[in-house]
Amino acid sequence: MILLQIDVGTLLIILLIIMLIATVIPNLLSGEEKEKNVRPKIFTEISCVNNDYSETREYVPGDYVGKILQDRKCPKCGSQLYIKGIYSVYPEERKKESVFT
Amino acid sequence: MIFQMPGPTATSDWATIAWIIISLFWILLLFTDILDRSRIIRYDRFVRVKLMYIEKLIKEAREDSERFLKELGVKDPKNVIDGFIGNNFVIEPVSIEPVDIIKRMSHLLRTRDSKIKAYVNSIMPDNIDNVKKTNFMVLLEINWILDFYYRYIRHLYLYSRKYKLWLYLIQLSMVLPVVIKELEAVRKAVEPFSKGVPVGDSAGPMVVSLLAPTSERILIEEETVYSKIDFEGRNLYLIKAEGPGGTVGRPGEALAKLVEELQGKVARIITVDAALKLEGERSGSVAEGVGAAIGDPGPEKIAMERVAAKYNIPLDAVIIKMSSREAITEMTKEIYEGVLKAAERVKEIIRTKVSPGSNVIVVGVGNTIGVK
Ligand SMILES: [Zn+2]
C-alpha cells in the first residue's frame, strides 16, 4: 500500500520520462528498411519446332530466346530444338507485395 | 489535469519542478519555432540517409559494370564509365514552334545514339561481338541514370538548405521513398543486361519471336529486323529490334518502311508492347486496345500512327501489364505466361480480323535483350 502512495509531482515526472521515451524510441528503431538483395532463379524453356516436346532447365549463360540448340535433337520427332522462353522465379517472399490480386 | 495543478505552495518540491518544466514546455512549443525546427532536422537527416543509400546503389552498379568491362578486356573501366556519365545530355528541341519537331527530335536522338555507339566502339577491343557492345551501352545508361538522380537529389537538398527552403526539403523527403524504389530497380537492371537475360520489357519482341521462332531475320532499319512467314494463309510480317543484344531498335520507322514497300496493301497492323500496370492489377495480364503501343519520346510512335493513317490501316494494340520494376529486371514467370497469352491473342486477332491472302504486320516493341 505504501508503494502506491506516489504524489502528483513524481507521477508527472514519470509521465514526462515515459513520453520522452515513447517519442525517441520509434525514431531510433525505424532504421533503413533495406531491401534484401534477393536474386531470382532463372529458367530456360526448350521446345521443339514441331511443338510436340518441351522441357525446362536452368539458365546457362549464352542462352537467348530463339536460339537453336545445335547439339541436341527432339527426342520425339528428331527435329530441331529451340529456346522458347527465359524467365525468372523469385523466392516466395517477394510475392507478398501484391495483396489485392 | 495539468491545469488543475495546485500552485507552488501545495504538495511538494517535485510538483513545483514538474509544473515549471511543463509550463516551460508549453511556452517553447507555443511561442517558438522549436517544434518546426526539430522536424526539419528530422527531414534533413532522412534525406541525407537516403542520399547515402543512393550513393551505395551507384557504387554497386558501378562495380558490376566495371567487372563486366574487365571481363571483356577493357583497360581502365572506371574512366570509361566516368567519361560517359559526365558527358551525356540531350537538349530538347524548341517546342514553342512545333513545325517539324519530330524530325528535329529524331535527329537529336540519332546523333546521341551514334555518339554512344562511337564511344563504345572506341573503347572496346575489336574482337568483341555486337551483342556485348549493345548490352554495355545499356549498362552505361543505367550508370548515368543513377548518377544523374543522385546529383539532382543532392542539388535539391543542398539548395533547400542553402536558402532555407524548408518546404522543398519536406517535399523531397516525401517523394524520396518512391524515387528510391525506382532507383533500386534500375540498379537491379545491371544484372540482366550484363548477362543477356530477357527483362519484362522484352515481352513485345518475345511475342514476335514466339510467332516465328526460327525464321530468318532480315535487317530493315538500323538495329531493326523483320521476318516473313505464312500464317494460316496470311502473309505475316513480324518486326522487332535486332537481338539478342539490348536494343529497342527503330520499330516505327521500320514499320513505315515496310508498309511503303508493300505499297500500303496491309490489312492490319498489330503492335505488342509491355505496359505499366496500375497498382492492384495482376502482372502479366494481357489487354487489347487500339493505337500504337509504344513508349518512345515521339518519333517512332508518330511514324506508326502516320503510316497507319495514310493508308487507312486498322492499328491494334496488345499490351502485357507489369510494374516499372518488372519491366527492367529479369522477366518473371507471370510475365512470361502473359507473353504466351499475348501471342495467342495476336493469332486470334489475325484469324478473326484478317482474311486469308492478305498482309498483316505485327510489331514487337521493347528492348530485345536476350531475344533473337
Ligand atoms: Zn519434336
Tab-separated table of C-alpha atoms and ligand atoms in Angstrom:
chain	number	residue	atom	x	y	z
A	1	MET	CA	0.000	0.000	0.000
A	2	ILE	CA	2.837	2.363	0.832
A	3	LEU	CA	4.413	1.845	-2.572
A	4	LEU	CA	1.312	3.085	-4.274
A	5	GLN	CA	1.280	6.409	-2.447
A	6	ILE	CA	3.147	8.384	-5.091
A	7	ASP	CA	2.470	12.077	-5.056
A	8	VAL	CA	1.350	14.038	-8.092
A	9	GLY	CA	4.790	15.507	-8.779
A	10	THR	CA	6.547	12.163	-9.062
A	11	LEU	CA	3.744	10.904	-11.220
A	12	LEU	CA	4.202	13.826	-13.600
A	13	ILE	CA	7.934	13.303	-13.801
A	14	ILE	CA	7.405	9.633	-14.579
A	15	LEU	CA	4.864	10.617	-17.192
A	16	LEU	CA	7.339	13.026	-18.759
A	17	ILE	CA	10.015	10.368	-18.940
A	18	ILE	CA	7.597	7.884	-20.472
A	19	MET	CA	6.553	10.431	-23.078
A	20	LEU	CA	10.159	11.187	-23.882
A	21	ILE	CA	10.974	7.513	-24.309
A	22	ALA	CA	7.839	6.978	-26.385
A	23	THR	CA	8.862	9.713	-28.810
A	24	VAL	CA	12.532	8.845	-29.068
A	25	ILE	CA	12.402	5.071	-29.329
A	26	PRO	CA	10.367	4.751	-32.539
A	27	ASN	CA	12.765	7.215	-34.123
A	28	LEU	CA	15.764	5.164	-33.178
A	29	LEU	CA	14.172	1.883	-34.172
A	30	SER	CA	12.958	2.986	-37.595
A	31	GLY	CA	16.251	2.364	-39.282
A	32	GLU	CA	16.525	1.921	-43.012
A	33	GLU	CA	14.245	-0.822	-44.193
A	34	LYS	CA	16.867	-2.149	-46.505
A	35	GLU	CA	15.896	-4.403	-49.293
A	36	LYS	CA	17.473	-7.771	-49.190
A	37	ASN	CA	19.300	-8.460	-52.369
A	38	VAL	CA	17.194	-11.409	-53.487
A	39	ARG	CA	18.347	-12.841	-56.754
A	40	PRO	CA	15.826	-14.789	-58.790
A	41	LYS	CA	16.419	-18.229	-60.196
A	42	ILE	CA	16.430	-18.179	-63.974
A	43	PHE	CA	15.000	-20.971	-66.117
A	44	THR	CA	15.127	-21.722	-69.804
A	45	GLU	CA	12.249	-23.387	-71.580
A	46	ILE	CA	13.226	-25.518	-74.547
A	47	SER	CA	10.752	-26.553	-77.189
A	48	CYS	CA	10.688	-28.496	-80.406
A	49	VAL	CA	9.965	-26.625	-83.652
A	50	ASN	CA	7.066	-29.006	-84.231
A	51	ASN	CA	5.686	-28.159	-80.799
A	52	ASP	CA	5.479	-31.743	-79.605
A	53	TYR	CA	8.131	-31.617	-76.920
A	54	SER	CA	9.230	-29.155	-74.280
A	55	GLU	CA	11.426	-29.142	-71.211
A	56	THR	CA	12.643	-26.630	-68.659
A	57	ARG	CA	16.171	-26.444	-67.384
A	58	GLU	CA	18.271	-23.911	-65.524
A	59	TYR	CA	19.549	-20.917	-67.432
A	60	VAL	CA	23.031	-21.251	-68.857
A	61	PRO	CA	24.976	-18.132	-69.869
A	62	GLY	CA	24.735	-17.764	-73.623
A	63	ASP	CA	21.085	-18.767	-73.773
A	64	TYR	CA	18.730	-16.478	-75.622
A	65	VAL	CA	15.186	-16.802	-76.852
A	66	GLY	CA	15.094	-18.113	-80.417
A	67	LYS	CA	18.460	-19.875	-80.139
A	68	ILE	CA	18.571	-23.179	-81.978
A	69	LEU	CA	20.294	-25.880	-79.993
A	70	GLN	CA	22.962	-27.389	-82.207
A	71	ASP	CA	23.974	-30.277	-80.010
A	72	ARG	CA	20.538	-31.788	-79.405
A	73	LYS	CA	17.575	-33.028	-81.351
A	74	CYS	CA	13.974	-33.563	-80.310
A	75	PRO	CA	13.686	-36.983	-78.644
A	76	LYS	CA	10.195	-37.463	-80.115
A	77	CYS	CA	10.462	-36.438	-83.737
A	78	GLY	CA	14.142	-35.703	-84.252
A	79	SER	CA	13.692	-32.116	-85.417
A	80	GLN	CA	15.425	-29.017	-84.126
A	81	LEU	CA	15.072	-27.774	-80.577
A	82	TYR	CA	14.991	-24.062	-79.822
A	83	ILE	CA	14.778	-21.882	-76.735
A	84	LYS	CA	11.185	-20.783	-76.382
A	85	GLY	CA	11.448	-18.633	-73.308
A	86	ILE	CA	13.604	-17.484	-70.421
A	87	TYR	CA	12.009	-16.438	-67.156
A	88	SER	CA	12.905	-15.891	-63.537
A	89	VAL	CA	11.312	-17.125	-60.353
A	90	TYR	CA	11.759	-15.255	-57.104
A	91	PRO	CA	11.739	-16.963	-53.732
A	92	GLU	CA	8.239	-16.863	-52.169
A	93	GLU	CA	8.909	-13.789	-50.009
A	94	ARG	CA	8.690	-11.305	-52.825
A	95	LYS	CA	5.239	-12.346	-53.911
A	96	LYS	CA	3.668	-10.898	-50.790
A	97	GLU	CA	3.898	-7.493	-52.473
A	98	SER	CA	0.608	-7.958	-54.273
A	99	VAL	CA	-2.105	-8.255	-51.672
A	100	PHE	CA	-5.034	-7.235	-53.835
A	101	THR	CA	-4.545	-9.560	-56.716
B	1	MET	CA	-5.214	17.500	-15.355
B	2	ILE	CA	-2.248	19.771	-15.784
B	3	PHE	CA	-4.302	22.897	-15.477
B	4	GLN	CA	-5.875	21.758	-12.253
B	5	MET	CA	-2.492	21.588	-10.610
B	6	PRO	CA	-2.313	23.442	-7.339
B	7	GLY	CA	0.160	26.326	-7.028
B	8	PRO	CA	3.769	26.006	-5.813
B	9	THR	CA	2.759	26.100	-2.169
B	10	ALA	CA	0.791	22.880	-2.311
B	11	THR	CA	2.141	19.332	-2.366
B	12	SER	CA	5.903	19.076	-2.703
B	13	ASP	CA	9.050	20.459	-4.337
B	14	TRP	CA	8.853	17.798	-7.012
B	15	ALA	CA	5.470	19.025	-8.016
B	16	THR	CA	6.820	22.562	-8.313
B	17	ILE	CA	9.682	21.477	-10.552
B	18	ALA	CA	7.421	19.373	-12.696
B	19	TRP	CA	4.976	22.219	-13.002
B	20	ILE	CA	7.743	24.600	-14.092
B	21	ILE	CA	9.104	22.121	-16.635
B	22	ILE	CA	5.712	21.548	-18.137
B	23	SER	CA	4.985	25.254	-18.299
B	24	LEU	CA	8.324	25.804	-19.997
B	25	PHE	CA	7.489	23.088	-22.497
B	26	TRP	CA	4.231	24.754	-23.317
B	27	ILE	CA	5.881	28.127	-23.778
B	28	LEU	CA	8.567	26.632	-26.000
B	29	LEU	CA	6.049	24.717	-28.069
B	30	LEU	CA	3.578	27.534	-28.450
B	31	PHE	CA	5.722	30.617	-28.840
B	32	THR	CA	8.909	29.466	-30.538
B	33	ASP	CA	9.579	27.538	-33.764
B	34	ILE	CA	11.434	24.829	-31.908
B	35	LEU	CA	8.880	22.241	-32.986
B	36	ASP	CA	9.231	23.071	-36.660
B	37	ARG	CA	12.986	23.106	-36.389
B	38	SER	CA	13.166	19.743	-34.750
B	39	ARG	CA	11.005	18.377	-37.550
B	40	ILE	CA	13.185	19.967	-40.196
B	41	ILE	CA	16.223	18.365	-38.600
B	42	ARG	CA	14.451	15.056	-38.912
B	43	TYR	CA	13.575	15.619	-42.587
B	44	ASP	CA	17.115	16.742	-43.175
B	45	ARG	CA	18.554	13.625	-41.636
B	46	PHE	CA	16.111	11.456	-43.572
B	47	VAL	CA	17.142	12.960	-46.900
B	48	ARG	CA	20.805	12.659	-46.027
B	49	VAL	CA	20.453	8.987	-45.154
B	50	LYS	CA	18.588	8.338	-48.419
B	51	LEU	CA	21.277	10.148	-50.364
B	52	MET	CA	23.882	7.938	-48.807
B	53	TYR	CA	21.806	4.936	-49.792
B	54	ILE	CA	21.659	6.112	-53.416
B	55	GLU	CA	25.414	6.538	-53.268
B	56	LYS	CA	25.628	2.898	-52.263
B	57	LEU	CA	23.412	1.854	-55.186
B	58	ILE	CA	25.647	3.793	-57.554
B	59	LYS	CA	28.718	2.119	-56.160
B	60	GLU	CA	27.236	-1.360	-56.535
B	61	ALA	CA	26.079	-0.729	-60.088
B	62	ARG	CA	29.469	0.711	-60.832
B	63	GLU	CA	31.355	-2.291	-59.509
B	64	ASP	CA	29.214	-4.715	-61.505
B	65	SER	CA	29.629	-2.705	-64.698
B	66	GLU	CA	33.359	-2.408	-64.221
B	67	ARG	CA	33.605	-6.140	-63.689
B	68	PHE	CA	31.671	-6.664	-66.936
B	69	LEU	CA	34.137	-4.427	-68.758
B	70	LYS	CA	37.152	-6.072	-67.212
B	71	GLU	CA	35.956	-9.498	-68.342
B	72	LEU	CA	35.823	-8.137	-71.866
B	73	GLY	CA	39.394	-6.979	-71.574
B	74	VAL	CA	38.855	-3.235	-71.378
B	75	LYS	CA	41.624	-1.372	-69.644
B	76	ASP	CA	40.726	1.280	-67.088
B	77	PRO	CA	36.964	0.652	-66.928
B	78	LYS	CA	36.498	3.369	-64.305
B	79	ASN	CA	37.455	6.143	-66.703
B	80	VAL	CA	35.325	4.618	-69.442
B	81	ILE	CA	32.187	4.943	-67.332
B	82	ASP	CA	33.153	8.346	-65.964
B	83	GLY	CA	33.797	9.573	-69.478
B	84	PHE	CA	30.244	8.692	-70.399
B	85	ILE	CA	28.175	9.753	-67.411
B	86	GLY	CA	29.798	13.153	-67.284
B	87	ASN	CA	29.090	13.869	-70.939
B	88	ASN	CA	25.634	12.645	-71.760
B	89	PHE	CA	22.748	15.015	-72.104
B	90	VAL	CA	20.346	15.935	-74.851
B	91	ILE	CA	18.938	19.436	-75.153
B	92	GLU	CA	15.272	19.268	-76.002
B	93	PRO	CA	14.234	20.747	-79.322
B	94	VAL	CA	12.303	24.033	-79.399
B	95	SER	CA	8.649	23.239	-78.817
B	96	ILE	CA	7.132	26.718	-78.889
B	97	GLU	CA	7.315	26.410	-82.681
B	98	PRO	CA	6.237	22.810	-83.231
B	99	VAL	CA	6.728	22.631	-87.003
B	100	ASP	CA	8.835	19.555	-87.837
B	101	ILE	CA	9.641	18.986	-84.151
B	102	ILE	CA	9.556	15.218	-84.681
B	103	LYS	CA	12.180	15.487	-87.363
B	104	ARG	CA	14.369	17.645	-85.172
B	105	MET	CA	13.904	15.432	-82.123
B	106	SER	CA	14.607	12.289	-84.068
B	107	HIS	CA	17.733	13.927	-85.440
B	108	LEU	CA	18.954	14.747	-81.930
B	109	LEU	CA	18.188	11.261	-80.649
B	110	ARG	CA	20.039	9.691	-83.546
B	111	THR	CA	23.008	11.929	-83.016
B	112	ARG	CA	23.034	10.815	-79.415
B	113	ASP	CA	22.760	7.132	-80.357
B	114	SER	CA	25.589	7.325	-82.816
B	115	LYS	CA	27.676	9.222	-80.301
B	116	ILE	CA	27.231	6.469	-77.711
B	117	LYS	CA	27.957	3.845	-80.349
B	118	ALA	CA	31.125	5.583	-81.451
B	119	TYR	CA	32.209	5.929	-77.842
B	120	VAL	CA	31.638	2.240	-77.089
B	121	ASN	CA	33.382	1.205	-80.298
B	122	SER	CA	36.366	3.362	-79.433
B	123	ILE	CA	36.917	1.739	-76.039
B	124	MET	CA	36.041	-1.882	-76.823
B	125	PRO	CA	38.594	-4.326	-78.216
B	126	ASP	CA	37.844	-5.216	-81.848
B	127	ASN	CA	37.062	-8.874	-81.204
B	128	ILE	CA	34.004	-8.128	-79.027
B	129	ASP	CA	30.701	-9.025	-80.663
B	130	ASN	CA	27.889	-6.563	-81.186
B	131	VAL	CA	25.618	-8.149	-78.584
B	132	LYS	CA	28.069	-7.343	-75.796
B	133	LYS	CA	28.514	-3.848	-77.139
B	134	THR	CA	24.802	-3.049	-77.187
B	135	ASN	CA	24.424	-4.540	-73.736
B	136	PHE	CA	27.208	-2.354	-72.488
B	137	MET	CA	25.502	0.722	-73.909
B	138	VAL	CA	22.541	-0.079	-71.682
B	139	LEU	CA	24.880	-0.503	-68.720
B	140	LEU	CA	26.313	2.930	-69.418
B	141	GLU	CA	22.811	4.388	-69.438
B	142	ILE	CA	21.973	2.667	-66.165
B	143	ASN	CA	25.044	4.189	-64.559
B	144	TRP	CA	24.123	7.536	-65.993
B	145	ILE	CA	20.542	7.420	-64.673
B	146	LEU	CA	21.697	6.556	-61.155
B	147	ASP	CA	24.359	9.232	-61.223
B	148	PHE	CA	22.000	11.844	-62.606
B	149	TYR	CA	19.319	11.206	-59.988
B	150	TYR	CA	21.909	11.308	-57.265
B	151	ARG	CA	23.243	14.628	-58.431
B	152	TYR	CA	19.774	16.061	-58.886
B	153	ILE	CA	18.505	14.998	-55.454
B	154	ARG	CA	21.695	16.258	-53.888
B	155	HIS	CA	21.168	19.537	-55.664
B	156	LEU	CA	17.637	19.911	-54.298
B	157	TYR	CA	18.840	19.010	-50.837
B	158	LEU	CA	21.756	21.417	-50.747
B	159	TYR	CA	19.743	24.139	-52.417
B	160	SER	CA	16.948	23.897	-49.867
B	161	ARG	CA	19.499	24.020	-47.055
B	162	LYS	CA	21.382	26.919	-48.511
B	163	TYR	CA	18.325	29.136	-48.918
B	164	LYS	CA	16.357	27.622	-46.036
B	165	LEU	CA	13.608	26.432	-48.344
B	166	TRP	CA	12.178	24.034	-45.844
B	167	LEU	CA	9.163	23.173	-47.945
B	168	TYR	CA	11.490	21.903	-50.654
B	169	LEU	CA	13.172	19.713	-48.130
B	170	ILE	CA	9.882	18.339	-46.843
B	171	GLN	CA	8.596	17.678	-50.351
B	172	LEU	CA	11.856	15.983	-51.221
B	173	SER	CA	11.616	13.663	-48.240
B	174	MET	CA	8.022	12.853	-49.204
B	175	VAL	CA	8.854	11.723	-52.742
B	176	LEU	CA	12.219	10.123	-51.987
B	177	PRO	CA	10.925	6.703	-50.892
B	178	VAL	CA	9.213	6.244	-54.264
B	179	VAL	CA	12.214	7.531	-56.197
B	180	ILE	CA	14.429	5.137	-54.266
B	181	LYS	CA	12.228	2.171	-55.138
B	182	GLU	CA	12.617	3.068	-58.810
B	183	LEU	CA	16.362	3.536	-58.469
B	184	GLU	CA	16.693	0.174	-56.749
B	185	ALA	CA	15.025	-1.372	-59.770
B	186	VAL	CA	17.410	0.482	-62.077
B	187	ARG	CA	20.337	-0.810	-60.085
B	188	LYS	CA	18.969	-4.364	-60.367
B	189	ALA	CA	18.797	-3.977	-64.141
B	190	VAL	CA	22.589	-4.231	-64.293
B	191	GLU	CA	22.368	-7.983	-63.776
B	192	PRO	CA	20.098	-8.983	-66.696
B	193	PHE	CA	21.774	-6.567	-69.073
B	194	SER	CA	25.253	-7.809	-68.317
B	195	LYS	CA	24.136	-11.447	-68.589
B	196	GLY	CA	21.828	-11.031	-71.558
B	197	VAL	CA	18.680	-12.319	-69.851
B	198	PRO	CA	15.286	-11.060	-71.119
B	199	VAL	CA	13.641	-8.404	-68.967
B	200	GLY	CA	9.944	-7.602	-68.612
B	201	ASP	CA	10.169	-5.010	-71.354
B	202	SER	CA	11.301	-7.760	-73.737
B	203	ALA	CA	7.718	-9.046	-73.777
B	204	GLY	CA	6.922	-7.418	-77.145
B	205	PRO	CA	9.927	-8.821	-79.028
B	206	MET	CA	9.379	-12.166	-77.318
B	207	VAL	CA	5.829	-12.419	-78.677
B	208	VAL	CA	7.213	-11.821	-82.160
B	209	SER	CA	9.937	-14.371	-81.563
B	210	LEU	CA	7.337	-16.926	-80.448
B	211	LEU	CA	5.308	-16.402	-83.610
B	212	ALA	CA	8.315	-17.179	-85.796
B	213	PRO	CA	10.992	-18.750	-83.625
B	214	THR	CA	13.333	-19.998	-86.289
B	215	SER	CA	12.607	-17.724	-89.255
B	216	GLU	CA	15.258	-15.600	-90.862
B	217	ARG	CA	15.546	-12.047	-89.525
B	218	ILE	CA	16.097	-9.514	-92.287
B	219	LEU	CA	17.578	-6.127	-91.477
B	220	ILE	CA	15.203	-3.339	-92.461
B	221	GLU	CA	16.279	-0.330	-90.402
B	222	GLU	CA	19.187	0.250	-88.089
B	223	GLU	CA	19.083	-2.399	-85.354
B	224	THR	CA	15.631	-3.480	-86.530
B	225	VAL	CA	14.703	-6.681	-88.344
B	226	TYR	CA	11.663	-8.299	-89.870
B	227	SER	CA	10.620	-11.844	-90.724
B	228	LYS	CA	8.021	-13.000	-93.165
B	229	ILE	CA	6.043	-16.164	-92.525
B	230	ASP	CA	2.905	-17.770	-93.742
B	231	PHE	CA	0.318	-17.887	-91.002
B	232	GLU	CA	-2.751	-19.940	-91.955
B	233	GLY	CA	-2.791	-18.431	-95.430
B	234	ARG	CA	-1.977	-14.856	-94.402
B	235	ASN	CA	1.321	-13.160	-95.142
B	236	LEU	CA	2.547	-12.323	-91.683
B	237	TYR	CA	5.347	-9.783	-91.326
B	238	LEU	CA	6.999	-9.543	-87.941
B	239	ILE	CA	9.052	-6.535	-86.884
B	240	LYS	CA	11.286	-6.386	-83.840
B	241	ALA	CA	14.596	-4.948	-82.737
B	242	GLU	CA	17.679	-6.911	-83.719
B	243	GLY	CA	18.518	-9.325	-80.928
B	244	PRO	CA	19.746	-10.749	-78.731
B	245	GLY	CA	21.550	-7.541	-77.740
B	246	GLY	CA	19.868	-4.973	-75.534
B	247	THR	CA	18.375	-2.536	-78.012
B	248	VAL	CA	14.926	-1.188	-78.817
B	249	GLY	CA	15.678	-0.569	-82.491
B	250	ARG	CA	13.502	1.684	-84.623
B	251	PRO	CA	10.186	-0.175	-84.860
B	252	GLY	CA	8.189	2.844	-86.057
B	253	GLU	CA	10.452	3.716	-88.928
B	254	ALA	CA	10.793	0.050	-89.827
B	255	LEU	CA	7.006	-0.303	-89.930
B	256	ALA	CA	6.674	2.788	-92.133
B	257	LYS	CA	9.314	1.434	-94.493
B	258	LEU	CA	7.721	-1.995	-94.690
B	259	VAL	CA	4.238	-0.607	-95.341
B	260	GLU	CA	5.654	1.596	-98.105
B	261	GLU	CA	7.414	-1.428	-99.602
B	262	LEU	CA	4.093	-3.270	-99.592
B	263	GLN	CA	2.533	-0.183	-101.229
B	264	GLY	CA	0.128	0.198	-98.362
B	265	LYS	CA	-1.523	-3.141	-99.031
B	266	VAL	CA	-1.705	-4.156	-95.405
B	267	ALA	CA	-4.928	-5.391	-93.859
B	268	ARG	CA	-3.964	-4.799	-90.263
B	269	ILE	CA	-1.111	-3.665	-88.021
B	270	ILE	CA	-0.819	-5.127	-84.543
B	271	THR	CA	1.620	-3.601	-82.049
B	272	VAL	CA	2.606	-5.593	-78.970
B	273	ASP	CA	4.312	-3.959	-76.026
B	274	ALA	CA	4.859	-4.131	-72.303
B	275	ALA	CA	2.773	-1.564	-70.446
B	276	LEU	CA	2.763	-0.196	-66.933
B	277	LYS	CA	0.086	-1.827	-64.838
B	278	LEU	CA	-1.993	0.080	-62.342
B	279	GLU	CA	-1.459	-0.747	-58.692
B	280	GLY	CA	-3.567	-3.775	-57.841
B	281	GLU	CA	-3.610	-5.129	-61.378
B	282	ARG	CA	-2.046	-8.507	-61.996
B	283	SER	CA	1.380	-8.679	-63.615
B	284	GLY	CA	1.325	-10.491	-66.909
B	285	SER	CA	-2.313	-9.823	-67.690
B	286	VAL	CA	-2.988	-9.128	-71.343
B	287	ALA	CA	-5.267	-6.429	-72.733
B	288	GLU	CA	-6.238	-5.478	-76.233
B	289	GLY	CA	-6.941	-1.974	-77.484
B	290	VAL	CA	-6.447	0.394	-80.352
B	291	GLY	CA	-3.455	2.552	-81.243
B	292	ALA	CA	0.316	2.317	-81.361
B	293	ALA	CA	1.561	0.535	-78.261
B	294	ILE	CA	4.990	2.068	-77.835
B	295	GLY	CA	6.522	4.276	-75.195
B	296	ASP	CA	9.145	6.272	-77.035
B	297	PRO	CA	9.685	10.048	-76.846
B	298	GLY	CA	7.730	10.538	-80.074
B	299	PRO	CA	9.446	9.814	-83.394
B	300	GLU	CA	8.736	6.075	-83.540
B	301	LYS	CA	5.178	6.315	-82.319
B	302	ILE	CA	4.225	9.062	-84.735
B	303	ALA	CA	5.790	7.109	-87.605
B	304	MET	CA	3.429	4.230	-86.808
B	305	GLU	CA	0.376	6.425	-86.499
B	306	ARG	CA	1.179	8.352	-89.674
B	307	VAL	CA	1.670	5.340	-91.872
B	308	ALA	CA	-1.438	3.644	-90.488
B	309	ALA	CA	-3.494	6.780	-91.076
B	310	LYS	CA	-2.023	7.367	-94.536
B	311	TYR	CA	-3.151	4.000	-95.861
B	312	ASN	CA	-6.150	3.687	-93.553
B	313	ILE	CA	-4.861	0.510	-91.922
B	314	PRO	CA	-6.508	-0.542	-88.633
B	315	LEU	CA	-3.984	-0.281	-85.799
B	316	ASP	CA	-4.408	-2.719	-82.909
B	317	ALA	CA	-2.507	-2.731	-79.645
B	318	VAL	CA	-1.898	-5.724	-77.402
B	319	ILE	CA	-0.264	-4.971	-74.082
B	320	ILE	CA	1.261	-7.102	-71.365
B	321	LYS	CA	0.957	-5.416	-67.994
B	322	MET	CA	3.758	-5.152	-65.450
B	323	SER	CA	5.230	-2.791	-62.895
B	324	SER	CA	8.037	-0.397	-63.742
B	325	ARG	CA	10.341	-2.552	-61.687
B	326	GLU	CA	9.397	-5.751	-63.505
B	327	ALA	CA	9.910	-4.006	-66.830
B	328	ILE	CA	13.640	-3.597	-66.306
B	329	THR	CA	14.512	-6.669	-64.259
B	330	GLU	CA	14.615	-10.344	-65.274
B	331	MET	CA	11.320	-11.392	-66.830
B	332	THR	CA	9.245	-13.161	-64.202
B	333	LYS	CA	7.229	-16.293	-64.805
B	334	GLU	CA	3.930	-14.394	-64.610
B	335	ILE	CA	5.021	-12.070	-67.383
B	336	TYR	CA	6.321	-14.966	-69.434
B	337	GLU	CA	2.908	-16.589	-69.163
B	338	GLY	CA	1.474	-13.228	-70.239
B	339	VAL	CA	3.734	-13.351	-73.284
B	340	LEU	CA	2.381	-16.766	-74.228
B	341	LYS	CA	-1.156	-15.454	-73.805
B	342	ALA	CA	-0.397	-12.351	-75.854
B	343	ALA	CA	0.968	-14.487	-78.682
B	344	GLU	CA	-2.280	-16.470	-78.700
B	345	ARG	CA	-4.255	-13.225	-78.656
B	346	VAL	CA	-2.343	-11.928	-81.679
B	347	LYS	CA	-3.049	-15.170	-83.552
B	348	GLU	CA	-6.713	-14.834	-82.624
B	349	ILE	CA	-6.865	-11.279	-83.983
B	350	ILE	CA	-5.288	-12.413	-87.242
B	351	ARG	CA	-7.636	-15.376	-87.578
B	352	THR	CA	-10.759	-13.338	-86.955
B	353	LYS	CA	-9.955	-9.971	-88.483
B	354	VAL	CA	-7.578	-10.647	-91.360
B	355	SER	CA	-8.819	-12.570	-94.355
B	356	PRO	CA	-6.543	-15.232	-95.886
B	357	GLY	CA	-4.252	-13.993	-98.625
B	358	SER	CA	-3.767	-10.506	-97.231
B	359	ASN	CA	-0.792	-8.944	-95.500
B	360	VAL	CA	-0.629	-8.325	-91.779
B	361	ILE	CA	2.186	-6.784	-89.748
B	362	VAL	CA	2.940	-7.492	-86.100
B	363	VAL	CA	5.376	-5.163	-84.343
B	364	GLY	CA	7.005	-6.331	-81.116
B	365	VAL	CA	8.002	-3.186	-79.285
B	366	GLY	CA	10.501	-3.157	-76.442
B	367	ASN	CA	14.055	-3.956	-75.527
B	368	THR	CA	15.055	-7.191	-77.207
B	369	ILE	CA	17.694	-8.213	-74.686
B	370	GLY	CA	18.080	-11.986	-74.746
B	371	VAL	CA	15.578	-12.422	-77.573
B	372	LYS	CA	16.580	-13.097	-81.149
C	1	ZN	ZN	9.631	-32.818	-81.849
